Amino acid sequence: MRDVEIVRGLLGDLRTGEPRGAGALTLVPLFGGRPGPRYLLAEDALAAGTLEIGELGQGVVPQLVARNKGPDPVLILEGEHLAGARQDRVLNVTVLVPAASEIPIPVSCVERGRWSYRGAARFRVEPAFSPPRVRRTKVSSVATRRRRAGDALSDQGAVWDAVDRALFAARAASPTGRLGDVVAERGRDLERTVEAAGEPLPGQTGTLAVVGGRPAALDIFDRPETLRRLWPRLVRGYALDALGAAATQVEEGAARGFLARLAEGEATAHDGVGLGTEVVLTAPEAVGAALVWREAVVHLAAFATGPEVRRSGDRPVRAAGPIEPPSRRRPSPGWGPGCWFGGGPTTGAWS
């Protein structure tokens, strides 16, 4: 219960700054929290060669393996888009990989039509986080699994639907249904948004992204340096949801109302995938999860779950139901078997 109260306390203590507009995207600065012990970000550890992320055994869709060869824990974030190996994935939860360790990490597929190596066998981080619509869908289903089954699996079918929406809204062509192709297709638009967003303010530890006047996503970290390092990739991810939306003024009190709903909702504590404790938050029209380590909220991500902001030309997408076994699924034209099932064991050594 101590970790739950730490998260509730943070949500109640956060201070908001003056909203900053970047087209249809508005970013509300957040201030607060306390720094936890030292860790490295995945992007930096991958570049330094102290972290490797690869397929588990011969490959299994909902899990990868992270190998930390360094002396410091490594932080891999919910929503972080990993490209490479057999197919692109996105992290289901925030994971703090212990020093000198190898652990499986829960992921979702965001490239439906590939199950083969294309280039490097190890993963790299993409230049954008997954958009809020994908993260929200994934985190909502993971919250349910956390409480009912104890694991951190997502509703993969619902994630695919969210990826399809993102591709369609961006008018992005992708032969393998790859979320990363949206970034490639709309790169100039995203960079204009990053430029308009500027830099985080001194002492800023988080932001609430508002799309079309409505809260979409919140990310808060334990220290300003983490936000500053991740800022361009986070903003690109938020901007993906703002493509085609209308610029709308943020209502006064919207940010405080969203934070208050989260703080007053149901909160449960679960063992973290790596170090720390994961606190799952559900409230009316809001869902989120926080990683608490040594009494610091290292990362809290939350999303509005009300009706989506509609964009011109958006198409309806079928409601996602339970994932059927591979034998009953019918592949869409031109898609391979990659995301329906993965070969290989659920545990195994590095390939």
CSV table of C-alpha atoms in Angstrom, one decimal:
chain,number,residue,atom,x,y,z
A,1,MET,CA,0.0,0.0,0.0
A,2,ARG,CA,2.9,2.3,0.6
A,3,ASP,CA,3.7,2.4,-3.2
A,4,VAL,CA,0.0,3.2,-4.0
A,5,GLU,CA,0.1,6.1,-1.6
A,6,ILE,CA,3.3,7.4,-3.1
A,7,VAL,CA,1.6,7.5,-6.5
A,8,ARG,CA,-1.5,9.2,-5.2
A,9,GLY,CA,0.6,11.7,-3.4
A,10,LEU,CA,2.5,12.6,-6.5
A,11,LEU,CA,-0.7,13.1,-8.5
A,12,GLY,CA,-2.0,15.4,-5.8
A,13,ASP,CA,1.2,17.4,-5.5
A,14,LEU,CA,2.0,17.9,-9.2
A,15,ARG,CA,2.0,21.6,-10.3
A,16,THR,CA,1.0,22.6,-13.8
A,17,GLY,CA,2.5,25.3,-16.0
A,18,GLU,CA,1.3,27.5,-18.8
A,19,PRO,CA,0.1,25.4,-21.8
A,20,ARG,CA,2.2,25.5,-24.9
A,21,GLY,CA,0.5,25.1,-28.3
A,22,ALA,CA,2.0,23.2,-31.2
A,23,GLY,CA,-0.8,23.1,-33.8
A,24,ALA,CA,-3.5,20.7,-32.7
A,25,LEU,CA,-1.2,19.5,-29.9
A,26,THR,CA,-1.0,21.4,-26.6
A,27,LEU,CA,1.6,20.4,-24.0
A,28,VAL,CA,0.9,21.3,-20.4
A,29,PRO,CA,4.1,21.3,-18.3
A,30,LEU,CA,4.1,19.3,-15.0
A,31,PHE,CA,6.4,19.8,-12.1
A,32,GLY,CA,7.0,17.6,-9.1
A,33,GLY,CA,8.2,14.2,-7.8
A,34,ARG,CA,11.6,13.2,-6.4
A,35,PRO,CA,14.6,11.5,-8.0
A,36,GLY,CA,15.2,7.8,-7.5
A,37,PRO,CA,18.6,6.1,-7.6
A,38,ARG,CA,20.7,6.2,-10.7
A,39,TYR,CA,19.7,4.4,-13.9
A,40,LEU,CA,20.4,4.6,-17.6
A,41,LEU,CA,17.9,5.1,-20.4
A,42,ALA,CA,17.5,2.2,-22.9
A,43,GLU,CA,18.5,4.4,-25.8
A,44,ASP,CA,21.8,5.4,-24.1
A,45,ALA,CA,22.6,1.8,-22.9
A,46,LEU,CA,21.9,0.4,-26.4
A,47,ALA,CA,24.3,3.0,-27.9
A,48,ALA,CA,27.0,2.2,-25.3
A,49,GLY,CA,26.6,-1.6,-25.9
A,50,THR,CA,25.8,-2.4,-22.3
A,51,LEU,CA,22.1,-3.3,-23.2
A,52,GLU,CA,20.9,-5.8,-25.8
A,53,ILE,CA,17.3,-6.5,-26.6
A,54,GLY,CA,16.5,-9.5,-28.7
A,55,GLU,CA,14.0,-12.3,-29.5
A,56,LEU,CA,13.4,-14.8,-26.7
A,57,GLY,CA,14.7,-18.1,-28.0
A,58,GLN,CA,13.7,-18.4,-31.7
A,59,GLY,CA,11.1,-15.8,-31.1
A,60,VAL,CA,7.7,-15.4,-29.4
A,61,VAL,CA,5.5,-12.5,-30.1
A,62,PRO,CA,4.5,-11.2,-26.6
A,63,GLN,CA,8.0,-11.4,-25.1
A,64,LEU,CA,11.5,-10.2,-25.7
A,65,VAL,CA,14.6,-10.6,-23.6
A,66,ALA,CA,16.7,-7.7,-22.3
A,67,ARG,CA,20.3,-8.3,-21.3
A,68,ASN,CA,21.9,-5.6,-19.2
A,69,LYS,CA,25.7,-6.1,-19.1
A,70,GLY,CA,26.4,-2.8,-17.3
A,71,PRO,CA,26.7,-1.9,-13.6
A,72,ASP,CA,23.6,0.3,-13.5
A,73,PRO,CA,19.9,-0.5,-13.9
A,74,VAL,CA,18.4,0.3,-17.3
A,75,LEU,CA,15.0,1.9,-17.8
A,76,ILE,CA,12.9,0.7,-20.7
A,77,LEU,CA,9.7,2.7,-21.0
A,78,GLU,CA,6.1,1.8,-21.6
A,79,GLY,CA,5.3,3.0,-25.1
A,80,GLU,CA,8.9,2.8,-26.3
A,81,HIS,CA,8.9,1.5,-29.9
A,82,LEU,CA,11.6,-1.2,-30.5
A,83,ALA,CA,12.4,-1.8,-34.2
A,84,GLY,CA,14.2,-4.8,-35.7
A,85,ALA,CA,14.6,-8.6,-35.3
A,86,ARG,CA,11.6,-10.6,-36.5
A,87,GLN,CA,9.0,-7.7,-36.1
A,88,ASP,CA,8.7,-4.4,-34.3
A,89,ARG,CA,7.3,-4.3,-30.8
A,90,VAL,CA,6.3,-1.8,-28.2
A,91,LEU,CA,6.8,-2.1,-24.4
A,92,ASN,CA,3.7,-3.0,-22.4
A,93,VAL,CA,4.9,-1.7,-19.1
A,94,THR,CA,7.9,0.3,-17.9
A,95,VAL,CA,10.7,-2.0,-16.9
A,96,LEU,CA,13.8,-1.3,-14.8
A,97,VAL,CA,16.3,-4.0,-15.8
A,98,PRO,CA,18.7,-4.8,-12.9
A,99,ALA,CA,22.4,-4.4,-13.4
A,100,ALA,CA,24.2,-7.5,-14.8
A,101,SER,CA,21.0,-9.4,-15.5
A,102,GLU,CA,18.9,-10.9,-18.3
A,103,ILE,CA,15.1,-10.8,-18.0
A,104,PRO,CA,12.1,-11.4,-20.3
A,105,ILE,CA,10.1,-8.2,-21.0
A,106,PRO,CA,6.4,-8.0,-22.1
A,107,VAL,CA,5.7,-6.4,-25.5
A,108,SER,CA,3.0,-6.0,-28.1
A,109,CYS,CA,3.4,-6.4,-31.9
A,110,VAL,CA,3.1,-3.2,-33.9
A,111,GLU,CA,4.1,-4.7,-37.3
A,112,ARG,CA,1.4,-7.3,-38.1
A,113,GLY,CA,2.8,-8.6,-41.4
A,114,ARG,CA,6.4,-9.6,-40.7
A,115,TRP,CA,7.9,-12.6,-39.0
A,116,SER,CA,11.4,-12.6,-40.4
A,117,TYR,CA,14.8,-11.0,-39.7
A,118,ARG,CA,15.3,-7.9,-41.8
A,119,GLY,CA,18.7,-6.5,-40.9
A,120,ALA,CA,20.0,-6.6,-37.3
A,121,ALA,CA,19.0,-9.4,-35.0
A,122,ARG,CA,18.9,-7.0,-32.1
A,123,PHE,CA,16.4,-4.1,-31.5
A,124,ARG,CA,16.9,-0.4,-31.6
A,125,VAL,CA,14.6,2.4,-30.3
A,126,GLU,CA,12.6,4.3,-32.9
A,127,PRO,CA,12.7,8.1,-33.1
A,128,ALA,CA,9.1,8.3,-31.8
A,129,PHE,CA,7.2,6.8,-28.9
A,130,SER,CA,4.0,5.0,-29.9
A,131,PRO,CA,1.1,7.5,-30.2
A,132,PRO,CA,-1.4,7.8,-27.3
A,133,ARG,CA,-4.1,5.9,-29.1
A,134,VAL,CA,-1.9,2.8,-29.3
A,135,ARG,CA,-0.5,3.2,-25.8
A,136,ARG,CA,-4.0,3.8,-24.3
A,137,THR,CA,-5.4,0.7,-25.9
A,138,LYS,CA,-2.4,-1.4,-24.8
A,139,VAL,CA,-2.3,-0.1,-21.2
A,140,SER,CA,-6.0,-0.5,-20.7
A,141,SER,CA,-5.9,-4.2,-21.6
A,142,VAL,CA,-2.7,-4.8,-19.6
A,143,ALA,CA,-4.4,-3.2,-16.5
A,144,THR,CA,-7.1,-5.8,-16.8
A,145,ARG,CA,-4.6,-8.7,-17.2
A,146,ARG,CA,-2.5,-7.4,-14.2
A,147,ARG,CA,-5.5,-7.7,-11.9
A,148,ARG,CA,-7.1,-10.8,-13.3
A,149,ALA,CA,-4.2,-13.0,-14.3
A,150,GLY,CA,-1.1,-11.3,-12.8
A,151,ASP,CA,0.8,-11.0,-16.0
A,152,ALA,CA,1.4,-8.0,-18.3
A,153,LEU,CA,0.0,-9.3,-21.6
A,154,SER,CA,-2.0,-7.0,-23.8
A,155,ASP,CA,-5.1,-7.5,-26.1
A,156,GLN,CA,-3.0,-7.9,-29.3
A,157,GLY,CA,-6.1,-7.6,-31.5
A,158,ALA,CA,-7.0,-4.3,-30.0
A,159,VAL,CA,-3.4,-3.1,-30.4
A,160,TRP,CA,-3.5,-4.0,-34.1
A,161,ASP,CA,-6.8,-2.0,-34.5
A,162,ALA,CA,-5.1,1.0,-32.9
A,163,VAL,CA,-2.1,0.7,-35.2
A,164,ASP,CA,-4.5,0.5,-38.2
A,165,ARG,CA,-6.2,3.7,-37.1
A,166,ALA,CA,-2.9,5.5,-36.8
A,167,LEU,CA,-1.8,4.3,-40.3
A,168,PHE,CA,-5.1,5.3,-41.8
A,169,ALA,CA,-5.3,8.7,-40.1
A,170,ALA,CA,-1.8,9.6,-41.3
A,171,ARG,CA,-2.5,8.3,-44.8
A,172,ALA,CA,0.6,6.2,-44.4
A,173,ALA,CA,1.3,3.2,-46.7
A,174,SER,CA,2.9,0.2,-45.0
A,175,PRO,CA,3.2,-3.3,-46.6
A,176,THR,CA,3.7,-4.9,-43.3
A,177,GLY,CA,1.3,-2.8,-41.2
A,178,ARG,CA,4.2,-1.3,-39.4
A,179,LEU,CA,3.5,1.6,-37.0
A,180,GLY,CA,7.0,3.0,-37.6
A,181,ASP,CA,6.0,3.7,-41.2
A,182,VAL,CA,3.7,6.5,-40.0
A,183,VAL,CA,6.8,8.3,-38.7
A,184,ALA,CA,8.6,7.9,-42.0
A,185,GLU,CA,5.6,9.1,-44.0
A,186,ARG,CA,4.9,12.1,-41.9
A,187,GLY,CA,8.3,13.0,-40.6
A,188,ARG,CA,8.3,16.6,-41.8
A,189,ASP,CA,5.0,17.3,-40.0
A,190,LEU,CA,6.3,15.7,-36.8
A,191,GLU,CA,9.5,17.7,-36.9
A,192,ARG,CA,7.5,20.9,-37.2
A,193,THR,CA,5.6,20.0,-34.1
A,194,VAL,CA,8.8,19.2,-32.2
A,195,GLU,CA,10.2,22.6,-33.2
A,196,ALA,CA,7.1,24.4,-32.1
A,197,ALA,CA,7.1,22.5,-28.8
A,198,GLY,CA,10.5,23.9,-27.9
A,199,GLU,CA,12.4,22.5,-24.9
A,200,PRO,CA,11.1,21.4,-21.5
A,201,LEU,CA,11.1,24.2,-18.9
A,202,PRO,CA,13.7,24.3,-16.1
A,203,GLY,CA,12.6,21.8,-13.4
A,204,GLN,CA,9.9,20.3,-15.6
A,205,THR,CA,9.4,16.5,-14.9
A,206,GLY,CA,6.4,15.7,-17.1
A,207,THR,CA,3.8,16.8,-19.5
A,208,LEU,CA,0.1,16.4,-20.3
A,209,ALA,CA,-0.5,16.1,-24.0
A,210,VAL,CA,-3.8,17.5,-25.1
A,211,VAL,CA,-5.2,16.8,-28.6
A,212,GLY,CA,-8.1,18.8,-30.0
A,213,GLY,CA,-8.7,20.4,-26.6
A,214,ARG,CA,-8.9,17.1,-24.7
A,215,PRO,CA,-6.4,15.3,-22.5
A,216,ALA,CA,-4.8,12.4,-24.4
A,217,ALA,CA,-1.6,11.3,-22.5
A,218,LEU,CA,0.4,12.1,-19.5
A,219,ASP,CA,4.1,11.2,-18.8
A,220,ILE,CA,5.8,12.1,-15.6
A,221,PHE,CA,9.4,11.1,-14.6
A,222,ASP,CA,11.4,11.2,-11.4
A,223,ARG,CA,13.8,13.9,-12.7
A,224,PRO,CA,13.9,16.7,-15.2
A,225,GLU,CA,16.9,15.1,-17.0
A,226,THR,CA,14.9,12.1,-18.0
A,227,LEU,CA,12.2,14.2,-19.6
A,228,ARG,CA,14.7,16.4,-21.4
A,229,ARG,CA,16.5,13.3,-22.8
A,230,LEU,CA,13.2,11.7,-24.0
A,231,TRP,CA,11.4,14.9,-25.1
A,232,PRO,CA,11.8,14.8,-28.9
A,233,ARG,CA,10.7,11.2,-29.1
A,234,LEU,CA,7.7,11.7,-26.7
A,235,VAL,CA,6.5,14.8,-28.6
A,236,ARG,CA,6.7,13.0,-32.0
A,237,GLY,CA,4.5,10.2,-30.4
A,238,TYR,CA,2.0,12.7,-29.1
A,239,ALA,CA,2.0,14.5,-32.5
A,240,LEU,CA,1.0,11.3,-34.3
A,241,ASP,CA,-2.4,11.5,-32.6
A,242,ALA,CA,-2.7,15.2,-33.5
A,243,LEU,CA,-2.4,14.6,-37.3
A,244,GLY,CA,-5.5,15.9,-38.9
A,245,ALA,CA,-7.1,17.2,-35.6
A,246,ALA,CA,-8.2,20.7,-35.2
A,247,ALA,CA,-6.3,23.2,-33.0
A,248,THR,CA,-8.5,23.9,-30.0
A,249,GLN,CA,-7.9,25.9,-26.8
A,250,VAL,CA,-7.4,23.8,-23.7
A,251,GLU,CA,-10.2,24.3,-21.2
A,252,GLU,CA,-9.1,25.8,-17.9
A,253,GLY,CA,-8.9,23.1,-15.2
A,254,ALA,CA,-8.7,20.3,-17.7
A,255,ALA,CA,-5.2,19.2,-16.5
A,256,ARG,CA,-6.1,19.4,-12.8
A,257,GLY,CA,-9.3,17.5,-13.5
A,258,PHE,CA,-7.5,14.7,-15.2
A,259,LEU,CA,-5.0,14.4,-12.5
A,260,ALA,CA,-7.7,14.4,-9.8
A,261,ARG,CA,-9.6,11.6,-11.6
A,262,LEU,CA,-6.5,9.4,-11.6
A,263,ALA,CA,-5.7,10.1,-8.0
A,264,GLU,CA,-9.2,9.2,-6.9
A,265,GLY,CA,-9.5,6.0,-9.0
A,266,GLU,CA,-8.8,2.4,-8.1
A,267,ALA,CA,-5.1,1.7,-7.6
A,268,THR,CA,-3.5,-1.7,-7.1
A,269,ALA,CA,0.2,-2.7,-6.6
A,270,HIS,CA,1.9,-5.5,-8.4
A,271,ASP,CA,5.5,-6.8,-8.6
A,272,GLY,CA,7.5,-5.0,-11.3
A,273,VAL,CA,8.8,-7.0,-14.3
A,274,GLY,CA,12.3,-5.9,-13.2
A,275,LEU,CA,13.1,-3.7,-10.2
A,276,GLY,CA,10.3,-1.9,-8.3
A,277,THR,CA,6.6,-2.1,-8.0
A,278,GLU,CA,4.0,-1.4,-10.7
A,279,VAL,CA,0.9,0.6,-9.6
A,280,VAL,CA,-2.1,0.2,-11.9
A,281,LEU,CA,-4.6,3.1,-12.0
A,282,THR,CA,-8.1,3.0,-13.3
A,283,ALA,CA,-10.7,5.7,-13.0
A,284,PRO,CA,-13.7,7.0,-15.0
A,285,GLU,CA,-12.3,7.9,-18.4
A,286,ALA,CA,-8.7,7.4,-17.4
A,287,VAL,CA,-6.2,4.6,-17.1
A,288,GLY,CA,-2.5,4.5,-16.2
A,289,ALA,CA,0.4,2.7,-14.6
A,290,ALA,CA,3.4,3.8,-12.5
A,291,LEU,CA,6.7,2.2,-11.7
A,292,VAL,CA,7.8,3.0,-8.1
A,293,TRP,CA,11.3,2.2,-7.0
A,294,ARG,CA,12.8,3.0,-3.6
A,295,GLU,CA,9.9,5.5,-2.9
A,296,ALA,CA,10.3,7.4,-6.1
A,297,VAL,CA,7.9,7.3,-9.1
A,298,VAL,CA,10.3,6.6,-11.8
A,299,HIS,CA,7.7,6.8,-14.6
A,300,LEU,CA,3.9,7.3,-14.6
A,301,ALA,CA,2.0,7.1,-17.9
A,302,ALA,CA,-1.7,7.7,-18.1
A,303,PHE,CA,-4.3,8.1,-20.8
A,304,ALA,CA,-7.8,9.4,-21.3
A,305,THR,CA,-10.2,6.6,-22.2
A,306,GLY,CA,-13.2,8.7,-23.3
A,307,PRO,CA,-14.4,9.0,-26.9
A,308,GLU,CA,-11.5,9.7,-29.3
A,309,VAL,CA,-11.1,13.0,-31.0
A,310,ARG,CA,-12.4,12.4,-34.5
A,311,ARG,CA,-10.4,13.5,-37.5
A,312,SER,CA,-11.5,14.3,-41.0
A,313,GLY,CA,-11.7,11.0,-43.0
A,314,ASP,CA,-11.3,8.7,-40.0
A,315,ARG,CA,-12.8,5.3,-40.7
A,316,PRO,CA,-14.6,3.1,-38.2
A,317,VAL,CA,-12.7,0.1,-37.0
A,318,ARG,CA,-14.2,-3.1,-35.7
A,319,ALA,CA,-14.4,-3.5,-32.0
A,320,ALA,CA,-11.6,-5.8,-30.8
A,321,GLY,CA,-12.7,-9.0,-29.1
A,322,PRO,CA,-10.7,-11.9,-27.6
A,323,ILE,CA,-7.7,-13.1,-29.5
A,324,GLU,CA,-8.5,-16.3,-31.3
A,325,PRO,CA,-6.1,-19.2,-31.4
A,326,PRO,CA,-3.8,-19.2,-34.5
A,327,SER,CA,-5.7,-22.1,-36.1
A,328,ARG,CA,-8.9,-20.1,-36.3
A,329,ARG,CA,-7.5,-16.8,-37.5
A,330,ARG,CA,-7.7,-15.8,-41.1
A,331,PRO,CA,-4.8,-13.8,-42.4
A,332,SER,CA,-5.5,-10.5,-44.2
A,333,PRO,CA,-4.3,-10.4,-47.8
A,334,GLY,CA,-0.6,-9.9,-48.2
A,335,TRP,CA,0.2,-10.4,-44.5
A,336,GLY,CA,2.5,-13.2,-43.2
A,337,PRO,CA,2.0,-15.2,-40.0
A,338,GLY,CA,4.3,-13.2,-37.8
A,339,CYS,CA,2.0,-11.6,-35.4
A,340,TRP,CA,-0.5,-14.5,-35.1
A,341,PHE,CA,2.0,-16.8,-33.6
A,342,GLY,CA,5.7,-16.9,-33.0
A,343,GLY,CA,7.9,-20.0,-33.2
A,344,GLY,CA,10.1,-21.1,-30.5
A,345,PRO,CA,9.9,-21.7,-26.8
A,346,THR,CA,8.6,-19.2,-24.2
A,347,THR,CA,11.9,-19.3,-22.5
A,348,GLY,CA,15.3,-19.8,-23.9
A,349,ALA,CA,18.8,-18.6,-24.5
A,350,TRP,CA,20.0,-15.9,-26.7
A,351,SER,CA,20.0,-16.9,-30.4
